[in-house]
Short mmCIF file of C-alpha atoms in Angstrom, two decimals:
data_model
loop_
_atom_site.label_atom_id
_atom_site.label_comp_id
_atom_site.label_asym_id
_atom_site.label_seq_id
_atom_site.Cartn_x
_atom_site.Cartn_y
_atom_site.Cartn_z
CA MET A 1 -18.92 -4.53 -39.38
CA ALA A 2 -15.56 -2.74 -39.33
CA GLY A 3 -14.42 -1.98 -35.77
CA TRP A 4 -16.41 -4.73 -34.07
CA ASP A 5 -13.35 -6.11 -32.32
CA GLU A 6 -12.06 -2.68 -31.16
CA GLY A 7 -12.40 -1.86 -27.56
CA GLN A 8 -10.63 -2.34 -24.31
CA VAL A 9 -10.07 -5.50 -22.34
CA PHE A 10 -10.61 -5.08 -18.56
CA PHE A 11 -9.41 -7.64 -15.94
CA SER A 12 -9.11 -7.79 -12.26
CA ASP A 13 -6.22 -9.57 -10.43
CA GLN A 14 -7.79 -11.32 -7.53
CA ARG A 15 -4.49 -12.75 -6.43
CA TYR A 16 -5.87 -16.26 -6.14
CA THR A 17 -3.25 -18.94 -6.67
CA ALA A 18 -3.86 -22.63 -6.43
CA GLU A 19 -0.40 -23.60 -5.16
CA ILE A 20 -0.43 -21.35 -2.07
CA ASP A 21 -1.97 -22.41 1.18
CA SER A 22 -5.32 -20.69 1.86
CA ASP A 23 -4.20 -19.33 5.23
CA SER A 24 -0.81 -18.03 3.99
CA PRO A 25 -0.36 -14.24 4.08
CA ALA A 26 1.22 -14.50 0.52
CA VAL A 27 -2.35 -14.15 -0.74
CA GLY A 28 -3.24 -10.51 -0.91
CA HIS A 29 -6.62 -10.41 0.88
CA ILE A 30 -5.33 -12.70 3.67
CA ALA A 31 -2.24 -10.42 4.18
CA GLU A 32 -4.54 -7.34 4.44
CA ARG A 33 -6.73 -9.10 6.97
CA ARG A 34 -3.54 -10.09 9.00
CA PHE A 35 -2.32 -6.54 8.83
CA ALA A 36 -5.61 -5.22 10.12
CA GLU A 37 -5.56 -7.83 12.99
CA PHE A 38 -1.95 -6.70 13.83
CA LEU A 39 -2.97 -3.03 13.97
CA ARG A 40 -6.13 -3.69 16.10
CA THR A 41 -4.58 -6.22 18.58
CA PHE A 42 -0.84 -5.56 19.01
CA ARG A 43 -0.07 -4.56 22.58
CA SER A 44 3.20 -3.11 24.01
CA GLU A 45 5.01 -4.23 27.12
CA ASP A 46 2.86 -1.87 29.29
CA ASP A 47 -0.35 -3.52 27.86
CA ALA A 48 -1.33 -0.54 25.63
CA PHE A 49 -2.68 -0.81 22.11
CA VAL A 50 0.18 0.88 20.35
CA TYR A 51 -1.09 1.26 16.74
CA ARG A 52 -4.75 1.56 17.54
CA ASP A 53 -4.06 4.57 19.78
CA GLN A 54 -1.67 6.03 17.28
CA LEU A 55 -4.25 5.81 14.50
CA LEU A 56 -6.79 7.62 16.68
CA ARG A 57 -4.29 10.43 17.47
CA ASN A 58 -2.83 10.85 13.90
CA LYS A 59 -5.48 10.00 11.44
CA ASN A 60 -3.34 10.33 8.28
CA ARG A 61 -0.03 8.71 9.20
CA LEU A 62 1.21 5.73 11.22
CA ARG A 63 4.72 4.74 12.38
CA ILE A 64 5.24 0.97 12.56
CA LYS A 65 8.16 -0.75 14.11
CA LEU A 66 9.17 -3.63 11.90
CA GLU A 67 10.25 -5.75 14.96
CA HIS A 68 6.65 -5.52 16.23
CA LEU A 69 5.25 -6.81 12.99
CA ARG A 70 7.71 -9.70 12.95
CA ALA A 71 6.93 -10.54 16.56
CA PHE A 72 3.24 -10.65 15.55
CA ASP A 73 3.74 -12.64 12.32
CA ASP A 74 7.24 -13.44 11.06
CA GLU A 75 6.11 -14.56 7.64
CA LEU A 76 4.09 -11.36 7.11
CA GLY A 77 7.14 -9.23 8.16
CA ASP A 78 9.34 -11.12 5.66
CA LEU A 79 6.92 -10.62 2.88
CA LEU A 80 6.80 -6.89 3.62
CA VAL A 81 10.64 -6.74 3.39
CA GLN A 82 10.89 -8.89 0.28
CA LYS A 83 8.00 -7.20 -1.68
CA PRO A 84 7.40 -3.77 -0.12
CA ALA A 85 5.73 -2.30 -3.25
CA GLU A 86 2.91 -4.80 -3.01
CA TYR A 87 2.60 -5.34 0.75
CA LEU A 88 3.04 -1.78 1.91
CA ALA A 89 -0.01 -0.85 -0.16
CA LEU A 90 -1.93 -3.63 1.54
CA LEU A 91 -0.74 -2.40 5.00
CA GLU A 92 -1.93 1.11 4.17
CA MET A 93 -5.36 -0.18 2.99
CA ALA A 94 -5.54 -2.20 6.28
CA ALA A 95 -4.70 0.89 8.34
CA SER A 96 -7.36 2.87 6.57
CA THR A 97 -9.95 0.13 7.24
CA VAL A 98 -9.00 -0.16 10.88
CA LEU A 99 -9.19 3.67 11.26
CA LEU A 100 -12.63 3.63 9.73
CA SER A 101 -13.83 0.89 12.11
CA LEU A 102 -12.34 2.69 15.10
CA GLN A 103 -14.09 5.95 14.22
CA ALA A 104 -17.38 4.13 13.68
CA ALA A 105 -17.01 2.70 17.17
CA THR A 106 -16.17 6.06 18.85
CA ASP A 107 -18.29 8.60 16.84
CA GLU A 108 -22.04 8.43 17.23
CA GLY A 109 -24.38 10.14 14.73
CA GLU A 110 -22.65 10.89 11.48
CA ALA A 111 -20.98 8.22 9.36
CA PRO A 112 -17.07 8.54 9.25
CA VAL A 113 -15.43 8.98 5.85
CA GLN A 114 -12.64 6.55 4.93
CA GLN A 115 -9.36 8.35 4.46
CA GLU A 116 -5.91 7.33 3.32
CA VAL A 117 -3.32 6.54 5.93
CA GLN A 118 0.42 6.81 5.14
CA VAL A 119 2.61 4.16 6.83
CA PHE A 120 6.18 4.89 7.89
CA LEU A 121 8.30 1.80 8.71
CA TYR A 122 11.38 1.86 10.99
CA SER A 123 13.68 -0.64 12.57
CA GLU A 124 16.14 -0.60 15.42
CA THR A 125 17.98 -3.67 14.15
CA PRO A 126 19.70 -3.33 10.75
CA PHE A 127 19.02 -5.87 8.04
CA GLY A 128 20.26 -6.24 4.52
CA PRO A 129 23.70 -5.11 3.37
CA LYS A 130 25.94 -3.57 6.00
CA THR A 131 27.44 -0.88 3.79
CA LEU A 132 26.35 0.97 0.63
CA ARG A 133 29.19 -0.85 -1.30
CA GLU A 134 27.57 -4.17 -0.55
CA LEU A 135 24.21 -3.07 -2.06
CA SER A 136 23.68 -5.17 -5.23
CA SER A 137 21.08 -6.08 -7.71
CA GLU A 138 19.48 -8.72 -5.46
CA HIS A 139 18.46 -5.90 -3.08
CA VAL A 140 16.45 -4.03 -5.82
CA SER A 141 12.78 -3.74 -4.85
CA ARG A 142 13.44 -4.91 -1.34
CA LEU A 143 13.39 -3.14 1.90
CA VAL A 144 16.94 -2.60 3.40
CA THR A 145 18.56 -0.58 6.07
CA ILE A 146 21.99 0.94 5.68
CA SER A 147 23.68 3.02 8.37
CA GLY A 148 25.81 5.93 7.34
CA ILE A 149 26.16 9.65 7.01
CA VAL A 150 24.36 11.47 4.33
CA THR A 151 26.87 13.88 2.67
CA ALA A 152 24.64 15.25 -0.09
CA ALA A 153 21.00 15.12 -0.91
CA GLY A 154 18.98 16.30 -3.95
CA LYS A 155 15.78 18.26 -3.93
CA PRO A 156 12.74 16.04 -3.44
CA ARG A 157 10.54 15.76 -6.53
CA ALA A 158 6.77 15.71 -6.41
CA LYS A 159 4.98 12.65 -7.79
CA ALA A 160 1.31 12.56 -8.53
CA THR A 161 -0.82 9.90 -6.92
CA HIS A 162 -3.79 10.42 -9.19
CA VAL A 163 -3.95 12.24 -12.61
CA SER A 164 -7.10 13.88 -13.83
CA LEU A 165 -7.58 13.99 -17.62
CA GLN A 166 -10.04 16.02 -19.67
CA CYS A 167 -10.92 15.57 -23.35
CA GLN A 168 -10.42 18.66 -25.41
CA ASN A 169 -13.47 17.99 -27.61
CA CYS A 170 -16.18 16.64 -25.34
CA LYS A 171 -14.83 17.80 -21.93
CA ASN A 172 -15.23 14.22 -20.54
CA THR A 173 -13.06 13.79 -17.42
CA LYS A 174 -11.28 10.65 -16.19
CA THR A 175 -9.06 10.04 -13.08
CA ILE A 176 -6.20 7.56 -13.30
CA ALA A 177 -4.28 6.26 -10.30
CA CYS A 178 -0.51 6.43 -10.54
CA LYS A 179 1.56 3.42 -9.48
CA PRO A 180 4.16 3.98 -6.76
CA GLY A 181 7.82 4.02 -7.54
CA LEU A 182 9.46 5.29 -10.74
CA SER A 183 6.78 4.12 -13.13
CA GLY A 184 4.57 6.58 -14.95
CA VAL A 185 1.02 6.65 -16.17
CA ASN A 186 -0.31 5.15 -19.38
CA LEU A 187 -2.38 7.91 -20.92
CA PRO A 188 -5.22 6.90 -23.25
CA ARG A 189 -4.82 7.80 -26.90
CA ARG A 190 -8.57 8.48 -27.41
CA CYS A 191 -11.42 9.67 -25.33
CA GLU A 192 -13.36 6.74 -23.97
CA LEU A 193 -16.69 8.51 -24.46
CA GLN A 194 -16.06 9.18 -28.14
CA SER A 195 -14.91 5.64 -28.73
CA MET A 196 -18.07 4.25 -27.08
CA GLU A 197 -20.31 6.50 -29.16
CA GLY A 198 -18.43 5.42 -32.34
CA ALA A 199 -19.03 1.81 -31.46
CA GLU A 200 -22.84 2.35 -31.33
#
C-alpha cells in the first residue's frame, strides 16, 4: 500500500469569482470576449475596420493603440494597464480567435489553422510616472510610458516560450509552456510515464 497517496494534483483556474459582476471584464473569459468584440468592430474616423484589416494583412502581429481600446471600453483599457501580464495574454488569445474566424469567412475549401498573434501596444498620450526617477514600486507589473533618450542598451536575451523535455531512460517527451516575464520553468523531478507505471 506504500505510495498510494503519491501523484500529482491538477487544477484549472476558471477565474470565476462570486463577488464580481457577471458582465464585468475583470472576469477572464468576459475580458477575452470583449477584446474579440473590440478587434472585430472598432472603426476609425474614416469608417474602416482598423484591427480587422490589420489582422488580415499581418497574420502574426497586431499594433493596438491604447486610446482606441479605452474609447471602446474604458474599464477594459484600465485592466490592461493595471495587470498587463494577465490581460495581454487574453488580448493575444482574442486576436488569434478573431484571425481564425476572419480566415474561415474568407477562405473556402481548406480549414484555416489557428496561429499565435503577438500584440504590440502603443500610446500617444503618456501615462504613469513622468520621469524615470518617479518610477517606484507601485508601478511594478503595470504598464507605464516614460519619455526620454536611451543612452545605453544591453543585448536582448532569448527566452523560450515552450520547453520540450525527454526522459533519458524511456525517451518519453513532454512540452511545458513557459510563463511570460522573468519567471522560469518548473522541471519535473521524475518521468511521468515511469511514475504512472510504478503506481500500477
